[in-house]
PDB file of N, CA and C in Angstrom:
ATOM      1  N   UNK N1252      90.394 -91.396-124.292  1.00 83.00           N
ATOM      2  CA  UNK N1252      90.476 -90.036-124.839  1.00 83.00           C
ATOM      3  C   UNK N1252      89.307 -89.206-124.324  1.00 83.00           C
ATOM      4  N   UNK N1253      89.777 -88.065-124.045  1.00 95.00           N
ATOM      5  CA  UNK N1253      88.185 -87.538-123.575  1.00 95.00           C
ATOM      6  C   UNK N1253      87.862 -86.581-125.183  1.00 95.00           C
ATOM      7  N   UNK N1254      86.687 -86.213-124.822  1.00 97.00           N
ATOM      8  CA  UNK N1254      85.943 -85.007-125.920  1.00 97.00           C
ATOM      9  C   UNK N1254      86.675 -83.691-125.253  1.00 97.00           C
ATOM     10  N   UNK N1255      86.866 -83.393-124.267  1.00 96.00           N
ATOM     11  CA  UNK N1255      87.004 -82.117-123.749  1.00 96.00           C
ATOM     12  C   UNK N1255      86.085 -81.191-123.339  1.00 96.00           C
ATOM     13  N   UNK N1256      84.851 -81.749-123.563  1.00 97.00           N
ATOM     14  CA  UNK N1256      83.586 -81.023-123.301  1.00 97.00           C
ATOM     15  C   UNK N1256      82.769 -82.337-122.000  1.00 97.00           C
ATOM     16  N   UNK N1257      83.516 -82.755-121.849  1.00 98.00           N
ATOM     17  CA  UNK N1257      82.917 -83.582-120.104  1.00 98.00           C
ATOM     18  C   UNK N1257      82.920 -82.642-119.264  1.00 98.00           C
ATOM     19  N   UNK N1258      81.252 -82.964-118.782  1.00 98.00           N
ATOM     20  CA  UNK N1258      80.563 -81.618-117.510  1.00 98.00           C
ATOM     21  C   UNK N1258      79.829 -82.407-116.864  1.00 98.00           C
ATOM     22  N   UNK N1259      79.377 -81.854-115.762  1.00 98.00           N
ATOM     23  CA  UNK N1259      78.240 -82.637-114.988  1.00 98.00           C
ATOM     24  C   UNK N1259      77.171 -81.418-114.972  1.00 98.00           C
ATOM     25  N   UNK N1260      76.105 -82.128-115.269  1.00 97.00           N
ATOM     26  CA  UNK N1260      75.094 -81.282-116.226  1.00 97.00           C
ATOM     27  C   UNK N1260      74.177 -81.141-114.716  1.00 97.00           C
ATOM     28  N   UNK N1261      74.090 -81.626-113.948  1.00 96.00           N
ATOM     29  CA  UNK N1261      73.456 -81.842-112.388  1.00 96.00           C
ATOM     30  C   UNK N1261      73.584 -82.678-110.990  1.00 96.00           C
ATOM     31  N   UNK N1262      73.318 -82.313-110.357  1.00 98.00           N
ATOM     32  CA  UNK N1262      73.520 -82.813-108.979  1.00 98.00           C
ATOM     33  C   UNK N1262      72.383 -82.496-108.134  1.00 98.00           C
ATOM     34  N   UNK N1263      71.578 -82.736-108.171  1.00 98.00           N
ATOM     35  CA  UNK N1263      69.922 -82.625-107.786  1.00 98.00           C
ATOM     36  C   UNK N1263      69.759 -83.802-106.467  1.00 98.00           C
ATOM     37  N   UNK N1264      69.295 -83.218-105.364  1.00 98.00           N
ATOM     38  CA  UNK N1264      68.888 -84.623-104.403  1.00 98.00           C
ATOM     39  C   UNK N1264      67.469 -83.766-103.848  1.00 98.00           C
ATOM     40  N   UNK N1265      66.375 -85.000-104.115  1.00 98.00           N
ATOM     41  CA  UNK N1265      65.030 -85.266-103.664  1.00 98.00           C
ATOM     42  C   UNK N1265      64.789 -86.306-102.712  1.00 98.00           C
ATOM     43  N   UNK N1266      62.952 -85.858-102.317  1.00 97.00           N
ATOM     44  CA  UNK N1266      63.016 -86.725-101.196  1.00 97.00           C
ATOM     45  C   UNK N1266      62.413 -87.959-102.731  1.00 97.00           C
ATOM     46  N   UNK N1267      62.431 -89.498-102.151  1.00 93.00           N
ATOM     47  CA  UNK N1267      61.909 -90.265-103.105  1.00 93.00           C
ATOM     48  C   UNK N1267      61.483 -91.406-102.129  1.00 93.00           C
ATOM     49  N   UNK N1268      60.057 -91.703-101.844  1.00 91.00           N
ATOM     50  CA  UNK N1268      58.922 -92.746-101.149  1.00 91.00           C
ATOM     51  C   UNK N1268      60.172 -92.600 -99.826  1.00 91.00           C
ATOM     52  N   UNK N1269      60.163 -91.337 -98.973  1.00 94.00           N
ATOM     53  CA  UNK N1269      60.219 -91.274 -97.675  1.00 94.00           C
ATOM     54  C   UNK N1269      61.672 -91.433 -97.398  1.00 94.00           C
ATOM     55  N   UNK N1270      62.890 -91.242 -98.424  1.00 97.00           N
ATOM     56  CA  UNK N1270      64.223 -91.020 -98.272  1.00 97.00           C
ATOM     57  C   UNK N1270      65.309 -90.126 -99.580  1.00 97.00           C
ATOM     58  N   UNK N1271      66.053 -89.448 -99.271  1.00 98.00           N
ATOM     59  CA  UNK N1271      66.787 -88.534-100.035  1.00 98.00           C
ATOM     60  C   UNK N1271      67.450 -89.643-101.342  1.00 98.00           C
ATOM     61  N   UNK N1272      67.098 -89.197-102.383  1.00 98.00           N
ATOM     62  CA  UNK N1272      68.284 -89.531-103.137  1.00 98.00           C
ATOM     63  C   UNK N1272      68.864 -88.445-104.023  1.00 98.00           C
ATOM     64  N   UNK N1273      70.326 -88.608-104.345  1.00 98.00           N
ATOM     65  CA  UNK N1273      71.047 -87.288-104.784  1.00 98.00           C
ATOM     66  C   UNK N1273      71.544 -88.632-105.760  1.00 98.00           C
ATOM     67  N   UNK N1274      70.668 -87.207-107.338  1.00 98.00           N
ATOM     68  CA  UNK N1274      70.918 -87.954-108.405  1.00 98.00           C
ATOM     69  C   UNK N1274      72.078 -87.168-109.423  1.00 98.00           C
ATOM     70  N   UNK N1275      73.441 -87.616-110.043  1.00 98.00           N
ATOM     71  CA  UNK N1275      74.088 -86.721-110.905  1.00 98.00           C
ATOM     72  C   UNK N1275      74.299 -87.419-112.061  1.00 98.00           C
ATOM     73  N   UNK N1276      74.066 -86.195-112.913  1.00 98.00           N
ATOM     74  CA  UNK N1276      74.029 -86.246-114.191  1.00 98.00           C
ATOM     75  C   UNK N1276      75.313 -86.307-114.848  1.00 98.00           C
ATOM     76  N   UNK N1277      76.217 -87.137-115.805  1.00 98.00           N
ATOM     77  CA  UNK N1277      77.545 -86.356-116.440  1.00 98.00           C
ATOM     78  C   UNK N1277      76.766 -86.365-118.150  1.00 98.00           C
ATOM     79  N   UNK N1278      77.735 -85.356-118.739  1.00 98.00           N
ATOM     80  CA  UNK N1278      77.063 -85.123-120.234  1.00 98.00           C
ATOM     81  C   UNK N1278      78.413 -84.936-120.870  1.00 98.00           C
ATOM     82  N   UNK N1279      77.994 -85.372-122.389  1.00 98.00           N
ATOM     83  CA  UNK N1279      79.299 -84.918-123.563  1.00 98.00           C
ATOM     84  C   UNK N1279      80.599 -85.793-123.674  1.00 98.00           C
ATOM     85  N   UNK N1280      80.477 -86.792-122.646  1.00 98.00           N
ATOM     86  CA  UNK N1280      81.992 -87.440-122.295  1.00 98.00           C
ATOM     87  C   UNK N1280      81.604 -88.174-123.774  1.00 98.00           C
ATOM     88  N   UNK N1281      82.682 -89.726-123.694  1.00 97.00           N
ATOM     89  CA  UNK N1281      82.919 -90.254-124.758  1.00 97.00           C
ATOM     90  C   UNK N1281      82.763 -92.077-124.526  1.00 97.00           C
ATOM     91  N   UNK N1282      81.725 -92.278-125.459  1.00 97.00           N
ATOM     92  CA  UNK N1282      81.294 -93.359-125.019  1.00 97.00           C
ATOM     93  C   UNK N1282      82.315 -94.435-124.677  1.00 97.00           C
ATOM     94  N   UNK N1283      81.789 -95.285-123.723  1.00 98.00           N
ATOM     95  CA  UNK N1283      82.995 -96.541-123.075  1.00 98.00           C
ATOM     96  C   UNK N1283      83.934 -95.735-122.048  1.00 98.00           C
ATOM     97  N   UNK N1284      84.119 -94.304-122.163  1.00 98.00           N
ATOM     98  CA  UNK N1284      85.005 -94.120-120.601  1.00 98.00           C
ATOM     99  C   UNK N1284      84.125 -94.460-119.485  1.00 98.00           C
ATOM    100  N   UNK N1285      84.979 -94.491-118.303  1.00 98.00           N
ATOM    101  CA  UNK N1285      84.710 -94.592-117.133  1.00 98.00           C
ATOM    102  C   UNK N1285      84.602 -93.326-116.377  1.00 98.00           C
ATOM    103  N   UNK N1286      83.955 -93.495-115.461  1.00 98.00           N
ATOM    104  CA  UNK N1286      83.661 -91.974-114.477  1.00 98.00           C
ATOM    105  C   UNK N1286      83.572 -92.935-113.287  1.00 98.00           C
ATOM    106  N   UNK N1287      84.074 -91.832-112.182  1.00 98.00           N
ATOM    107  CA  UNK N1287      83.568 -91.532-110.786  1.00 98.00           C
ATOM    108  C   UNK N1287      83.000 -90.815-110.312  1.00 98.00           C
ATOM    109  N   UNK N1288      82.393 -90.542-109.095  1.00 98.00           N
ATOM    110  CA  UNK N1288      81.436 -89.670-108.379  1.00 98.00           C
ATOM    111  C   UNK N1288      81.542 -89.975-107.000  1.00 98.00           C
ATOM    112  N   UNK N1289      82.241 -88.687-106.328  1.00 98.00           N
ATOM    113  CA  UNK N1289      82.788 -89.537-105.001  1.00 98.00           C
ATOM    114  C   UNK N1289      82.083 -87.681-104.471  1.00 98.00           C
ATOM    115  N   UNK N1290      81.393 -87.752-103.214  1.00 98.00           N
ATOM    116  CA  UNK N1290      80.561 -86.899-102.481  1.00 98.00           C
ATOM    117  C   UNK N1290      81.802 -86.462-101.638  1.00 98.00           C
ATOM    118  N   UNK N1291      81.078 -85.351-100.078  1.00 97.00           N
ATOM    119  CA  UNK N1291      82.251 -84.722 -99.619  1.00 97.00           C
ATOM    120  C   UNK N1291      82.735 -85.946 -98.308  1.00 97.00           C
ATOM    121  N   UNK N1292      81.532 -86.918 -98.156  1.00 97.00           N
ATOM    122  CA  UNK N1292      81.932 -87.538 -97.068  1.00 97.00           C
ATOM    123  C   UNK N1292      82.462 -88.753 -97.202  1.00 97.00           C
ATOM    124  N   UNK N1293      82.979 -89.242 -98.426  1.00 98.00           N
ATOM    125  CA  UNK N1293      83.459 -89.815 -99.657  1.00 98.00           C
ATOM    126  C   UNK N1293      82.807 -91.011 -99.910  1.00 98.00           C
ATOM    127  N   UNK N1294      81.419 -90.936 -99.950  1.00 98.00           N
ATOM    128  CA  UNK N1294      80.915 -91.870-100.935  1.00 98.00           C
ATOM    129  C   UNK N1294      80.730 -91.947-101.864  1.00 98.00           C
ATOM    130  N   UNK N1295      81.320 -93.243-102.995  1.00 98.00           N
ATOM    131  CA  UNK N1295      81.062 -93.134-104.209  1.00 98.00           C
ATOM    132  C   UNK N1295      80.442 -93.932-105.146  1.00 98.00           C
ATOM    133  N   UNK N1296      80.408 -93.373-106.088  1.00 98.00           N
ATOM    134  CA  UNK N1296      79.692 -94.522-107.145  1.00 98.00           C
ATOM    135  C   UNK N1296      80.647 -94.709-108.544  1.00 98.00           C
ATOM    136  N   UNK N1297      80.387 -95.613-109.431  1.00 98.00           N
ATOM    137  CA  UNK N1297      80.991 -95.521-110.721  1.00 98.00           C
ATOM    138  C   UNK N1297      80.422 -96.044-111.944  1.00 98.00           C
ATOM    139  N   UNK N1298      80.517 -95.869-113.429  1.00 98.00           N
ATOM    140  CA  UNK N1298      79.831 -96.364-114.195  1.00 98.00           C
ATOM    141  C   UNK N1298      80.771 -96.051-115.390  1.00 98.00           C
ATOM    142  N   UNK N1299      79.977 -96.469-116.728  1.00 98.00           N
ATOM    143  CA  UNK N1299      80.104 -95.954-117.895  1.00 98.00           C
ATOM    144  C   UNK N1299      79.642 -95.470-118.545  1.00 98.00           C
ATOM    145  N   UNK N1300      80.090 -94.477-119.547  1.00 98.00           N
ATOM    146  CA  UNK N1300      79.775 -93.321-120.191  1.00 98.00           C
ATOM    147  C   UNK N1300      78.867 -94.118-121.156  1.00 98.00           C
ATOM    148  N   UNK N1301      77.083 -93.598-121.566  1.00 98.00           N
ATOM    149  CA  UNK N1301      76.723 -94.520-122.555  1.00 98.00           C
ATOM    150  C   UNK N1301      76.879 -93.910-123.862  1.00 98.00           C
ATOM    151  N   UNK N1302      76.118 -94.328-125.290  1.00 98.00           N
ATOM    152  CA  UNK N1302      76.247 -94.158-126.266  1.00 98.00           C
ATOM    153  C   UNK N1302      75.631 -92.934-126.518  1.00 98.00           C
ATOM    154  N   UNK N1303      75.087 -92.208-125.668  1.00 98.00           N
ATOM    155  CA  UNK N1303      75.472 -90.842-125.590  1.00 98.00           C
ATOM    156  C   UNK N1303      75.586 -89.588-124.965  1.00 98.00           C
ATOM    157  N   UNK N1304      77.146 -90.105-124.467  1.00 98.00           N
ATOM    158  CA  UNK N1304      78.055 -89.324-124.097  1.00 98.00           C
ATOM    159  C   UNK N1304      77.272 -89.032-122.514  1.00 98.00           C
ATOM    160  N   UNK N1305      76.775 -89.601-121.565  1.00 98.00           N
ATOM    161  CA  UNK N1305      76.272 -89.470-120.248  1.00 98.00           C
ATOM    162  C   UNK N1305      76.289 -90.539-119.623  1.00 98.00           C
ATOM    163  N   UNK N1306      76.345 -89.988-118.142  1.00 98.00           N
ATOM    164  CA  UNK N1306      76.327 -90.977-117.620  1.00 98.00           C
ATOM    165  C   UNK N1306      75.568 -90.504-115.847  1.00 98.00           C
ATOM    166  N   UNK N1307      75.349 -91.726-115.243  1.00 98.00           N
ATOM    167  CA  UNK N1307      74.422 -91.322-114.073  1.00 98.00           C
ATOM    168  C   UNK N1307      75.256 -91.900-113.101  1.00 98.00           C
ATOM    169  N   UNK N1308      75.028 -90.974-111.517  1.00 98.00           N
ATOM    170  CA  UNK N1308      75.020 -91.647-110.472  1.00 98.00           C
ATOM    171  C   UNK N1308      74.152 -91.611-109.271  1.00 98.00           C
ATOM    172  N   UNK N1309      74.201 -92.395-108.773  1.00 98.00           N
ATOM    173  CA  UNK N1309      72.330 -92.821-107.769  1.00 98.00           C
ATOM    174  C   UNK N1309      73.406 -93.315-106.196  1.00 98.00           C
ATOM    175  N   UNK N1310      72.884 -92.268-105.554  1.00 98.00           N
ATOM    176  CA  UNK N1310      73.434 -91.973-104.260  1.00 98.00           C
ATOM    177  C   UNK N1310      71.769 -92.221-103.214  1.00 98.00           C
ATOM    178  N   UNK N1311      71.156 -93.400-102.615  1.00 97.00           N
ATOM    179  CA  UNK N1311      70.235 -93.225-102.241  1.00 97.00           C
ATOM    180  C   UNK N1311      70.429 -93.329-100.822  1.00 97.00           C
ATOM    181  N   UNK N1312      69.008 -93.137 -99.604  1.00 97.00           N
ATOM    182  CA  UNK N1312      68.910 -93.037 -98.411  1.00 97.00           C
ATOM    183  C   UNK N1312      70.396 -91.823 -97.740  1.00 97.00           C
ATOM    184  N   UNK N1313      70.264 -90.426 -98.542  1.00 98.00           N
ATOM    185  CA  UNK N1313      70.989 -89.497 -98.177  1.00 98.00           C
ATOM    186  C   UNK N1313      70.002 -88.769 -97.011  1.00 98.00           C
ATOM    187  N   UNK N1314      70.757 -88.744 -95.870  1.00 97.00           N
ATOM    188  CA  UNK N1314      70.354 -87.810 -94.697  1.00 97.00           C
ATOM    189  C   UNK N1314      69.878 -86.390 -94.944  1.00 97.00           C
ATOM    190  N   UNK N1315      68.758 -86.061 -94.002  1.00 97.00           N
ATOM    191  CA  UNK N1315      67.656 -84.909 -94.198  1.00 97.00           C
ATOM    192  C   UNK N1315      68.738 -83.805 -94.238  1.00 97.00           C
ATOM    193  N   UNK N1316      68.734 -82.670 -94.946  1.00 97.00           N
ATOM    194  CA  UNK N1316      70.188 -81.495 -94.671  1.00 97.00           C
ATOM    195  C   UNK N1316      70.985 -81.714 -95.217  1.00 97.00           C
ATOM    196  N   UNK N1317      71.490 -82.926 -95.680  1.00 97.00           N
ATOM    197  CA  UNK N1317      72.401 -83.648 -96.591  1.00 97.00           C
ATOM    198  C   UNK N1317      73.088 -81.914 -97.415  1.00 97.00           C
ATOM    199  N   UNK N1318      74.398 -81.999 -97.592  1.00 98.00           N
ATOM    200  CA  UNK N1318      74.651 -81.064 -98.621  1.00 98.00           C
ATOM    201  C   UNK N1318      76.164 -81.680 -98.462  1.00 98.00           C
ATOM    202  N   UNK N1319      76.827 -80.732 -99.245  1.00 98.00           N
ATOM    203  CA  UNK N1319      78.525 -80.818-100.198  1.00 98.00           C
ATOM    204  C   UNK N1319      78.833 -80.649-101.441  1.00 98.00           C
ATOM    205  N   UNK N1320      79.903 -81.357-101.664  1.00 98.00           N
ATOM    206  CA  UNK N1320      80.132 -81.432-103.224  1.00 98.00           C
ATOM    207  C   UNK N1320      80.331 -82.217-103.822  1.00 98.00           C
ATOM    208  N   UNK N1321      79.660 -82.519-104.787  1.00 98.00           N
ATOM    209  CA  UNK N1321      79.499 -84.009-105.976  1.00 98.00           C
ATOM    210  C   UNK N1321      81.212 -84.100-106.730  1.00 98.00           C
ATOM    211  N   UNK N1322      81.760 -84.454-106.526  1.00 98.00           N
ATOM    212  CA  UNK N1322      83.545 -84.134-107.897  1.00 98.00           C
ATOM    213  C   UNK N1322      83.215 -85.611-109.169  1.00 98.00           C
ATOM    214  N   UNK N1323      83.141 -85.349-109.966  1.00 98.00           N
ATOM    215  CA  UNK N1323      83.169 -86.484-111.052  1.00 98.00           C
ATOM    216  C   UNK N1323      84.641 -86.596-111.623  1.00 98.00           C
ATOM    217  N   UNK N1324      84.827 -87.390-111.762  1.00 98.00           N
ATOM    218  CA  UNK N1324      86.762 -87.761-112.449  1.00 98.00           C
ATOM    219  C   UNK N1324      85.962 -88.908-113.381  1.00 98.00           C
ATOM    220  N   UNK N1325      86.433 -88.416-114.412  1.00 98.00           N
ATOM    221  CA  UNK N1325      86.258 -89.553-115.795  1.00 98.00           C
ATOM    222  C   UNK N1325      87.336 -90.507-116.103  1.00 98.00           C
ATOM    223  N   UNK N1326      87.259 -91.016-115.974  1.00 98.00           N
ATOM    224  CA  UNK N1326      88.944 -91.993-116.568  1.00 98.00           C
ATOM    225  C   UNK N1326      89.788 -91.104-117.923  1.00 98.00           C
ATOM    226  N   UNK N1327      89.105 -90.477-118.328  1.00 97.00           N
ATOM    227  CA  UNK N1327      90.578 -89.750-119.765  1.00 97.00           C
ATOM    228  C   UNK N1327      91.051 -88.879-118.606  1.00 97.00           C
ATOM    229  N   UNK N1328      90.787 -88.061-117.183  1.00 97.00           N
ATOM    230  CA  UNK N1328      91.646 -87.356-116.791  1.00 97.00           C
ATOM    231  C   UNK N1328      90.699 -86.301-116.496  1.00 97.00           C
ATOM    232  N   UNK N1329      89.521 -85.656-116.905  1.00 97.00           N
ATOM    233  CA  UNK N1329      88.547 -84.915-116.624  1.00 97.00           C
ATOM    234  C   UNK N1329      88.298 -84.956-115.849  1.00 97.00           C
ATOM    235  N   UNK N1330      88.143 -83.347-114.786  1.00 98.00           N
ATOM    236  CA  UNK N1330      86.646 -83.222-113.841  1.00 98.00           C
ATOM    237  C   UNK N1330      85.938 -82.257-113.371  1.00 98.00           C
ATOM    238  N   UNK N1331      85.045 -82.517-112.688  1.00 98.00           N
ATOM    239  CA  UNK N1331      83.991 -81.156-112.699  1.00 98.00           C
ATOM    240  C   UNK N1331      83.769 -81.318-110.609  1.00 98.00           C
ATOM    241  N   UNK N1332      82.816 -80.841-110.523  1.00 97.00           N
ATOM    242  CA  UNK N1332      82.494 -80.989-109.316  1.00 97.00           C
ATOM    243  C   UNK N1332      81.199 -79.805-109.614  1.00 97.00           C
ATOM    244  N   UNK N1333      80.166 -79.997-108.244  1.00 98.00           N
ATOM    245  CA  UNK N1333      79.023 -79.330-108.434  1.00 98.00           C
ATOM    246  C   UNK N1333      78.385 -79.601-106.725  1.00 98.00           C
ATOM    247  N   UNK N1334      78.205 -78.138-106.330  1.00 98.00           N
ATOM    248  CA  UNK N1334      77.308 -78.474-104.688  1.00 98.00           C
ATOM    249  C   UNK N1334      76.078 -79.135-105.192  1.00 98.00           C
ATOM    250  N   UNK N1335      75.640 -79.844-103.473  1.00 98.00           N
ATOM    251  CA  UNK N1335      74.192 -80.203-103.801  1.00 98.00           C
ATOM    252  C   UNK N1335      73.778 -80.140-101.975  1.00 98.00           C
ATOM    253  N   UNK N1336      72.267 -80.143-102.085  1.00 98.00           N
ATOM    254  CA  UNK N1336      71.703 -80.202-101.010  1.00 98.00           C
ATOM    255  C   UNK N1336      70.481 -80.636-101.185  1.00 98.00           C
ATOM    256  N   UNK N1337      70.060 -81.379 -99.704  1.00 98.00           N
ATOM    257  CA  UNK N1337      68.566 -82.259 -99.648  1.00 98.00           C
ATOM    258  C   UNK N1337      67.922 -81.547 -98.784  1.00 98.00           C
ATOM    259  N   UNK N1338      66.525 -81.683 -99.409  1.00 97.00           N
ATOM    260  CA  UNK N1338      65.577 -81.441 -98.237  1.00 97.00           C
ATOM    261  C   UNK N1338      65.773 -81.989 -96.978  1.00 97.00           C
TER     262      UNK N1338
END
């Protein structure tokens, strides 16, 4: 079931000890769903929503210039998407 209020609260990528990582945030979902996080060049990650209502994904050693768009799909059927870009 979702809440209906699943967002991705950020999509931020830094440099971190000499390589990019692009970190995203999801917020409000409902604990125990599932999410994805698939970038524009389709790499992805996946996890679960914790006990409250967020969840993370850790995209590391992203290329200098790095940019696109983050899309999150939650398992109830939700999604958001959000640009990002690296130093």
């Amino acid at each position: 079931a979702c809440s209906s209020r699943e967002r991705m609260n950020n999509a931020s990528c830094k440099e971190r000890n000499g390589s990019n990582q692009l970190k995203v945030i999801l917020m409000d979902g409902v604990e125990g769903d599932t999410f994805n996080v698939t970038l524009t060049d389709g790499s992805t990650r996946s996890g679960t929503i914790n006990a409250r209502g967020k969840g993370k994904a850790k995209f590391n050693n992203r290329p200098p210039g790095d940019a696109g768009t983050a899309t999150a799909e939650w398992g109830c059927g939700e999604s958001a998407e959000k640009p990002y870009s690296c130093p």
